[in-house]
Coordinates of C-alpha atoms and ligand atoms in Angstrom, one line a residue:
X1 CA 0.0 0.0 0.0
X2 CA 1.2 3.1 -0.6
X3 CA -0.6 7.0 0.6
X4 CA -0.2 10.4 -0.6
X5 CA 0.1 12.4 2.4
X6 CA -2.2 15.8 1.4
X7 CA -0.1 19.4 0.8
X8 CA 0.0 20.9 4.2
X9 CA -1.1 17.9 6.3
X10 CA 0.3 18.8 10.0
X11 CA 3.0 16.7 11.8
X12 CA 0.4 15.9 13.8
X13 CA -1.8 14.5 11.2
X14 CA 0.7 12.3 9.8
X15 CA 2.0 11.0 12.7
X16 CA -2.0 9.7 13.1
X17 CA -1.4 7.9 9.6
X18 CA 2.1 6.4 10.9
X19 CA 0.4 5.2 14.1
X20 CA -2.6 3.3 12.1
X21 CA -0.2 1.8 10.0
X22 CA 1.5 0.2 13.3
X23 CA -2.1 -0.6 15.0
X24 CA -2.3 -2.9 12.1
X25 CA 1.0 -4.7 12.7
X26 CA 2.8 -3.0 9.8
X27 CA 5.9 -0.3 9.5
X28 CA 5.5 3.1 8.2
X29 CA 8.4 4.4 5.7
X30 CA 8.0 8.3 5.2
X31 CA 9.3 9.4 2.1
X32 CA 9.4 13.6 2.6
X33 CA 9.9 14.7 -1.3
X34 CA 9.8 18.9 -2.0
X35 CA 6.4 19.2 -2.9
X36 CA 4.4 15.9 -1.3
X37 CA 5.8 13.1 1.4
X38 CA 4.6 9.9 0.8
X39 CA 4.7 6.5 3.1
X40 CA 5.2 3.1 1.8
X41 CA 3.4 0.3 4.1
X42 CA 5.7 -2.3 4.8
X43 CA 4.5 -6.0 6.1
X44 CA 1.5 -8.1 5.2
X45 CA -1.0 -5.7 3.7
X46 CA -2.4 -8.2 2.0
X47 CA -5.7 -7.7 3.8
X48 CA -5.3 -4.0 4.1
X49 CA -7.4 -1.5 2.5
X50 CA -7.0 1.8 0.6
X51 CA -10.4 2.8 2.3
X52 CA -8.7 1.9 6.0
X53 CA -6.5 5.0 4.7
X54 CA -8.3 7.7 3.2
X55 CA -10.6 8.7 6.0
X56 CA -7.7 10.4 7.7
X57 CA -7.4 14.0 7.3
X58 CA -4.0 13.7 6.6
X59 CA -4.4 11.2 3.3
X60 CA -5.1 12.6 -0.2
X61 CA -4.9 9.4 -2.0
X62 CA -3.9 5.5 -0.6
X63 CA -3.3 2.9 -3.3
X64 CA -2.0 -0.8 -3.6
X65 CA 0.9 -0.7 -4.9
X66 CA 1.0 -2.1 -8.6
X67 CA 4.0 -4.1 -8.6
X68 CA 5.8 -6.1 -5.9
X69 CA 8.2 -3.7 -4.7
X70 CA 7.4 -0.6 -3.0
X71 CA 10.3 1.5 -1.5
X72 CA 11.8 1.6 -5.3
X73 CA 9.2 3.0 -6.9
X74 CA 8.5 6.1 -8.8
X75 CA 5.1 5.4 -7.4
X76 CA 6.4 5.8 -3.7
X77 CA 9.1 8.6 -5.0
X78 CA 8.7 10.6 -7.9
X79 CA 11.8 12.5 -7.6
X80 CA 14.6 10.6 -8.5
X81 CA 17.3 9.7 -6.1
X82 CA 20.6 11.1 -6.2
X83 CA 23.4 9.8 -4.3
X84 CA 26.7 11.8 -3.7
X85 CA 30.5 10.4 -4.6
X86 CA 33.1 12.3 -5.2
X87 CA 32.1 15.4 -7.2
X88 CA 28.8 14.1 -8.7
X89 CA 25.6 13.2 -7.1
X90 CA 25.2 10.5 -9.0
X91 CA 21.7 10.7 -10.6
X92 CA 21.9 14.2 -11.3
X93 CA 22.9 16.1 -14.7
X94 CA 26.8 14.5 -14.6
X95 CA 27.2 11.4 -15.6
X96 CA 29.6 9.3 -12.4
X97 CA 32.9 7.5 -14.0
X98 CA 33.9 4.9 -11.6
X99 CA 36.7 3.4 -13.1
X100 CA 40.3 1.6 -11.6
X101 CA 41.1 -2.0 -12.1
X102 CA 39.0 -5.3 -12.0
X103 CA 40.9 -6.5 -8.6
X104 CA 44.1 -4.4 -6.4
X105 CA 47.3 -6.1 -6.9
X106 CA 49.2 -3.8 -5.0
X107 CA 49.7 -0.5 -3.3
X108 CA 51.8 1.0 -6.3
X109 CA 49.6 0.0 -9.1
X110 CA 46.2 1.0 -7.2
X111 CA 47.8 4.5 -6.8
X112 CA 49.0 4.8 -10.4
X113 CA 45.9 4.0 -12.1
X114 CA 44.6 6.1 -9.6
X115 CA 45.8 9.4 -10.2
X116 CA 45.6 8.3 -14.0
X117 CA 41.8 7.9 -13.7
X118 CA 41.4 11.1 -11.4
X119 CA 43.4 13.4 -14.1
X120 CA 41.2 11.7 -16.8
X121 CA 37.8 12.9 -15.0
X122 CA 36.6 10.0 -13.2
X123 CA 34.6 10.4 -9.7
X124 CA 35.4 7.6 -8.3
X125 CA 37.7 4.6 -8.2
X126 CA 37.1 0.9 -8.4
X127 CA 39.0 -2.0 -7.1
X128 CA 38.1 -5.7 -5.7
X129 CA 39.8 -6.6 -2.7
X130 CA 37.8 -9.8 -2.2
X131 CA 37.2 -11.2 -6.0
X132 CA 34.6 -14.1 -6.7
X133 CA 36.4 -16.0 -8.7
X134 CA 34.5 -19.0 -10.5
X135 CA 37.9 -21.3 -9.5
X136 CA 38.8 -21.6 -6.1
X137 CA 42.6 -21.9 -7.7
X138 CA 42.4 -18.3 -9.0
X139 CA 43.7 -15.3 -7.7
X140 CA 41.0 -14.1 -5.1
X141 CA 41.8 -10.7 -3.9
X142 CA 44.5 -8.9 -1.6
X143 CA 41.5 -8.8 1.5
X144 CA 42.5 -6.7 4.2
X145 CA 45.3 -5.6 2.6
X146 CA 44.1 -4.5 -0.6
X147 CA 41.5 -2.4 1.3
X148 CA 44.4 -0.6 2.9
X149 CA 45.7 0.0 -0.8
X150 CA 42.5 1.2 -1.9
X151 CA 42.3 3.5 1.3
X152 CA 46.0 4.9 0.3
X153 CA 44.5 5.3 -2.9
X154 CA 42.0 7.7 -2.0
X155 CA 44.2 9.9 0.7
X156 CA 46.6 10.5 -2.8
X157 CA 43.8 11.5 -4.9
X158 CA 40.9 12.4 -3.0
X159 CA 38.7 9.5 -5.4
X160 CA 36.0 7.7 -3.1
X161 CA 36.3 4.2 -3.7
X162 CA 34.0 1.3 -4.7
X163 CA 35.0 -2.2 -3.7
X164 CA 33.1 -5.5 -3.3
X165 CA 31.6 -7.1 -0.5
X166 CA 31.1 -11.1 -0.7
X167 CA 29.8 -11.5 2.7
X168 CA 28.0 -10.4 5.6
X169 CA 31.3 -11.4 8.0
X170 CA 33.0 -8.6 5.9
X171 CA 30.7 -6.0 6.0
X172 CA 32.0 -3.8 8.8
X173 CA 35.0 -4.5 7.6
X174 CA 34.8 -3.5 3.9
X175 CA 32.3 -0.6 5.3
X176 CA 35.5 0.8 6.9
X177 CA 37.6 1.2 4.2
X178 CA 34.9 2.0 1.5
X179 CA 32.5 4.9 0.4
X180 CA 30.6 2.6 -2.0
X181 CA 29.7 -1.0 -1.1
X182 CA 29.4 -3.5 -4.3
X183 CA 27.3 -6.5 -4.5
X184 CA 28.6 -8.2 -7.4
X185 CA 26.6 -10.6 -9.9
X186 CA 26.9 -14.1 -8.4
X187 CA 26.1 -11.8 -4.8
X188 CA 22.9 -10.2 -6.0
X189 CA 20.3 -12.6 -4.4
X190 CA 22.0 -13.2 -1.0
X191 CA 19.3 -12.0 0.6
X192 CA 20.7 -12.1 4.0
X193 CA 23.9 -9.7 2.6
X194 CA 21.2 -7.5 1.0
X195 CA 19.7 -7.1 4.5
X196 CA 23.0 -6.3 6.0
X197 CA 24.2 -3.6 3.7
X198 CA 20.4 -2.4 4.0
X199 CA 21.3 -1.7 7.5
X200 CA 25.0 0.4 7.0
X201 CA 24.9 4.2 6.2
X202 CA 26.8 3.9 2.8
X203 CA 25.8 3.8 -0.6
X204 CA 25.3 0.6 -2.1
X205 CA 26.1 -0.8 -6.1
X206 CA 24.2 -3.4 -7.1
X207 CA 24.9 -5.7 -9.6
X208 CA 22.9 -7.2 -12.0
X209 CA 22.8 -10.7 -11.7
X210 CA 23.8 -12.9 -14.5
X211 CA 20.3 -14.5 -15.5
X212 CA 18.0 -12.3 -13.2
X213 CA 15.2 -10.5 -15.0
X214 CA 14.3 -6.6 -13.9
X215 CA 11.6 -7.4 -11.3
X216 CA 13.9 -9.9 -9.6
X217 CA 17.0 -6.9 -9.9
X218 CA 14.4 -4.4 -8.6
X219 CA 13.4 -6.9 -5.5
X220 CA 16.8 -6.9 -4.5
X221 CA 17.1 -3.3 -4.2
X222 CA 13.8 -3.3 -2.2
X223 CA 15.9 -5.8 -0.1
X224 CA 18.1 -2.7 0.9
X225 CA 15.8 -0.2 1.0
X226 CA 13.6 -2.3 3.4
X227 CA 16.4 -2.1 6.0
X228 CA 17.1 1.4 5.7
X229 CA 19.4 2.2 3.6
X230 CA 18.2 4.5 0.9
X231 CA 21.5 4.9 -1.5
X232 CA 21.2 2.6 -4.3
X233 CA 22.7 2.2 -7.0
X234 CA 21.5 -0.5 -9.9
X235 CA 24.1 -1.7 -11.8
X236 CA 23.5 -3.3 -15.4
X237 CA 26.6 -5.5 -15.9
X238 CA 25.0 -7.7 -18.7
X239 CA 23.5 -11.5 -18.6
X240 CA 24.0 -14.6 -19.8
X241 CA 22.8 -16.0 -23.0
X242 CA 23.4 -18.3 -26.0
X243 CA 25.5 -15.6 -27.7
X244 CA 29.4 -15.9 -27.4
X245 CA 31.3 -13.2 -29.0
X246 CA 31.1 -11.3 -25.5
X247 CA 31.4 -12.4 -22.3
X248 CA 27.8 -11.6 -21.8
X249 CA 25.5 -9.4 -23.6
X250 CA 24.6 -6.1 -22.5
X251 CA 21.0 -5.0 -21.9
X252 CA 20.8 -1.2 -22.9
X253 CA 16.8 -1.2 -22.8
X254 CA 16.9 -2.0 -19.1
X255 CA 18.4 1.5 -18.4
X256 CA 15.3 3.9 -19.5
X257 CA 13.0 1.2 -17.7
X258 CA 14.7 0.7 -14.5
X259 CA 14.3 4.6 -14.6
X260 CA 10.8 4.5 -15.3
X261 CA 10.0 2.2 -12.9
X262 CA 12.4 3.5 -10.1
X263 CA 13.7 6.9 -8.2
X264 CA 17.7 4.8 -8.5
X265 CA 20.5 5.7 -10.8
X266 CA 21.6 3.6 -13.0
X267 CA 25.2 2.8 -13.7
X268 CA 26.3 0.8 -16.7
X269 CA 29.3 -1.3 -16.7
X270 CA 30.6 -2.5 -20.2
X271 CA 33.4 -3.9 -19.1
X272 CA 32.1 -6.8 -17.6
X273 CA 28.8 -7.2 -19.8
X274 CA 31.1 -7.4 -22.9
X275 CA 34.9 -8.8 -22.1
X276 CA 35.7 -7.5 -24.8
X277 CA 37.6 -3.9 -24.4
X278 CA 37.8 -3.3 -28.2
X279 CA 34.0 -3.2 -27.5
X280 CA 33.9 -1.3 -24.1
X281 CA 34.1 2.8 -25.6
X282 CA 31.3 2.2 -27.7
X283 CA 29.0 0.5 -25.7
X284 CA 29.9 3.1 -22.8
X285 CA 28.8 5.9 -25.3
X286 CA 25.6 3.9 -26.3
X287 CA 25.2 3.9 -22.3
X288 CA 25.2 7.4 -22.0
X289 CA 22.9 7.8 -24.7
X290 CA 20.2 5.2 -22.9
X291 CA 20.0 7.8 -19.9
X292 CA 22.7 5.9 -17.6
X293 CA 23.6 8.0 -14.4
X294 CA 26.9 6.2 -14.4
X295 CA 29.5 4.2 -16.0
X296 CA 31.9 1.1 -14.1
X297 CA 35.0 1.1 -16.4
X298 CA 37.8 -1.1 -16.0
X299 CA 40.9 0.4 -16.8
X300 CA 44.8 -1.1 -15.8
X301 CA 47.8 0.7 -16.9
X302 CA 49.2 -2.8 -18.3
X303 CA 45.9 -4.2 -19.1
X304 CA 48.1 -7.4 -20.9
X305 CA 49.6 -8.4 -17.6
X306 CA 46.5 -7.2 -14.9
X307 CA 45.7 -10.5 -12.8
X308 CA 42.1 -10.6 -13.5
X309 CA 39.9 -9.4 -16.4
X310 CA 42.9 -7.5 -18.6
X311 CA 41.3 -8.3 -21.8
X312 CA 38.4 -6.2 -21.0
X313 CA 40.3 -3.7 -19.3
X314 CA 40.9 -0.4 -21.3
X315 CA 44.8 1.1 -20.9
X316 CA 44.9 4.5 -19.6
X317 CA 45.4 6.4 -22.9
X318 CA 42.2 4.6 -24.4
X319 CA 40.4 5.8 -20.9
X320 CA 41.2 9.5 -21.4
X321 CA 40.1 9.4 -25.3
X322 CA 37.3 7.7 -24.4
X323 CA 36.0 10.4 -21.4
X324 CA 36.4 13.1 -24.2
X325 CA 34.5 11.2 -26.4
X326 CA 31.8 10.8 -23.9
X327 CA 31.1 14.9 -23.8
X328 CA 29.4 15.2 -27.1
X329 CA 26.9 11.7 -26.2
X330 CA 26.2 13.1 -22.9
X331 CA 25.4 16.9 -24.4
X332 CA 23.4 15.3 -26.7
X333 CA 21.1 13.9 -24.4
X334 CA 20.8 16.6 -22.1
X335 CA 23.6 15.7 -19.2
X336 CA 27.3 16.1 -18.6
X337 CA 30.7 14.2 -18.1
Ligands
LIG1 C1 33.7 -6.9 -10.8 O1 33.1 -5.8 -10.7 O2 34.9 -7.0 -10.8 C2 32.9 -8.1 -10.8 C3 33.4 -9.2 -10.3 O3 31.7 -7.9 -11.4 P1 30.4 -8.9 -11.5 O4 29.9 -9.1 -10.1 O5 29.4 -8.0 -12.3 O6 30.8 -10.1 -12.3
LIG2 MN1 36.3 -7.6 -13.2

């Protein structure tokens, strides 16, 4: 259920909405926007209805809400969410380029590509401390150590940083070190580490699973929300299917609908969704052009020797082309790099 508090309803008169919505054993989540605040009912509302609502004084309108999620929603937010990183709010008219390598291999090259990225024009930098790997024999991340890399990192260059997260045991610890907490692909339905980032103050990346559809993606993210924690970001990193030229095939047309249908940004990452970085500046331009808030770029100064992911991994040069190359997309569709 969601209500449409009234223009000028008085604290008072809200606060009798929120307490109804408790007498019936659910949890009020006030949503204060500019011009209206609107509360999502959380629980069992199967047996609620709007009518139970809209004799308050306070209520202009109470409706079921029309998909499964709520918190999401355009429906519950119209304005769209914008999160802060570095010198973007990510959602607004610039467009956020996270970009660093696929994993940290070591203090010097998490600095170098660093400072390469930061004097290209990226907002933030990437970096996996703790990689999923699909074989346990591969290298899996620094850990601890490359947090403290990534952390170094950030005091050169002033980039916030975006790292993963595989479990809920590391969240306070990853938490400490990052400004943006990454769920990655093979992550995206552990519902239990969904409910744990939900419940830390810092912006959360979401990634795409590999064969989830967009209501399953958008449930996830209702995962976090539910908790809390407001600061989403959806992450199309592309999906499996029977073609094999790229590593996975990128869905462009989910960008204008997850904006549609949610108040999130939407950050695009071609580096993962096509392995291929021949293919990465284009697809990052047709990005831009499908209304993404953000890109994820993977870029390695030696992308021939990185440990993980170096053939999708742009060099540094081709990053600082392909940022200029970005300007004219993004003008053309009304934002900024
Ligand atoms: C990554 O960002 O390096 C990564 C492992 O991505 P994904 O979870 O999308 O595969
Ligand atoms: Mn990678």
């Amino acid at each position: 259920m969601i209500i449409v508090i009234k223009q000028g309803a008085t604290r008072e008169e809200v606060s009798e909405v929120v307490q109804t919505i408790e007498a019936l054993g659910c949890k009020a989540d006030v949503s204060e926007g500019s011009a209206q605040s609107i509360i999502g009912v959380i629980g069992d509302t199967a047996g609620l209805l709007p009518e139970q609502f809209t004799v308050l004084p306070a209520v202009e309108r109470a409706m079921r809400a029309s998909k499964p999620y709520k918190l999401v929603s355009r429906q519950f937010r119209p304005e769209p969410t914008e999160i802060p990183l570095g010198d973007v709010r990510v959602g607004s008219e610039k467009i956020a380029l996270i970009a660093g390598p696929c994993t940290v291999e070591s203090e010097e090259q998490i600095v170098r590509i660093a400072k390469r990225v930061k004097a290209a024009g990226a907002s933030a930098l990437r970096g996996g401390a703790f990689k999923p790997r699909t074989s346990p024999y591969a290298f899996r991340g620094l850990g601890e150590e490359g947090l403290k890399y990534l952390a170094q990192a950030r005091a050169e260059t002033g980039l916030p940083i975006v790292t993963e997260v595989m479990t809920i045991g590391a969240v306070d610890l990853v938490a400490k070190y990052a400004d943006v907490m990454q769920i990655g692909a093979r992550n995206m339905q552990n519902f239990q580490l969904l409910e744990a980032v939900g419940k830390i103050h810092k912006p959360v990346l979401l990634k795409r699973g590999m064969s989830a559809n967009l209501e399953e993606l958008l449930l996830c993210a209702e995962y976090i929300l539910k908790e809390g924690n407001k600061q989403v970001m959806i992450c199309e990193r592309g999906i499996r299917t029977f073609e094999s030229f790229t590593r996975n095939t990128l869905s462009l047309a989910i960008v204008p609908e997850i904006k549609q249908q949610t108040h999130l940004p939407v950050i695009v990452d071609p580096s993962h969704a096509t392995g291929v970085s021949r293919l990465v500046p284009a697809a990052c331009k047709g990005a831009v052009a499908m209304g993404a808030d953000g890109l994820l770029i993977e870029v390695h100064f030696d992308p021939q020797h990185a440990m993980v992911d170096g053939s999708q991994s742009l060099n540094c040069e081709t990053f600082e082309r392909l940022v200029g190359e970005l300007a004219p997309v993004a003008e053309a569709v009304g934002r900024k790099i």
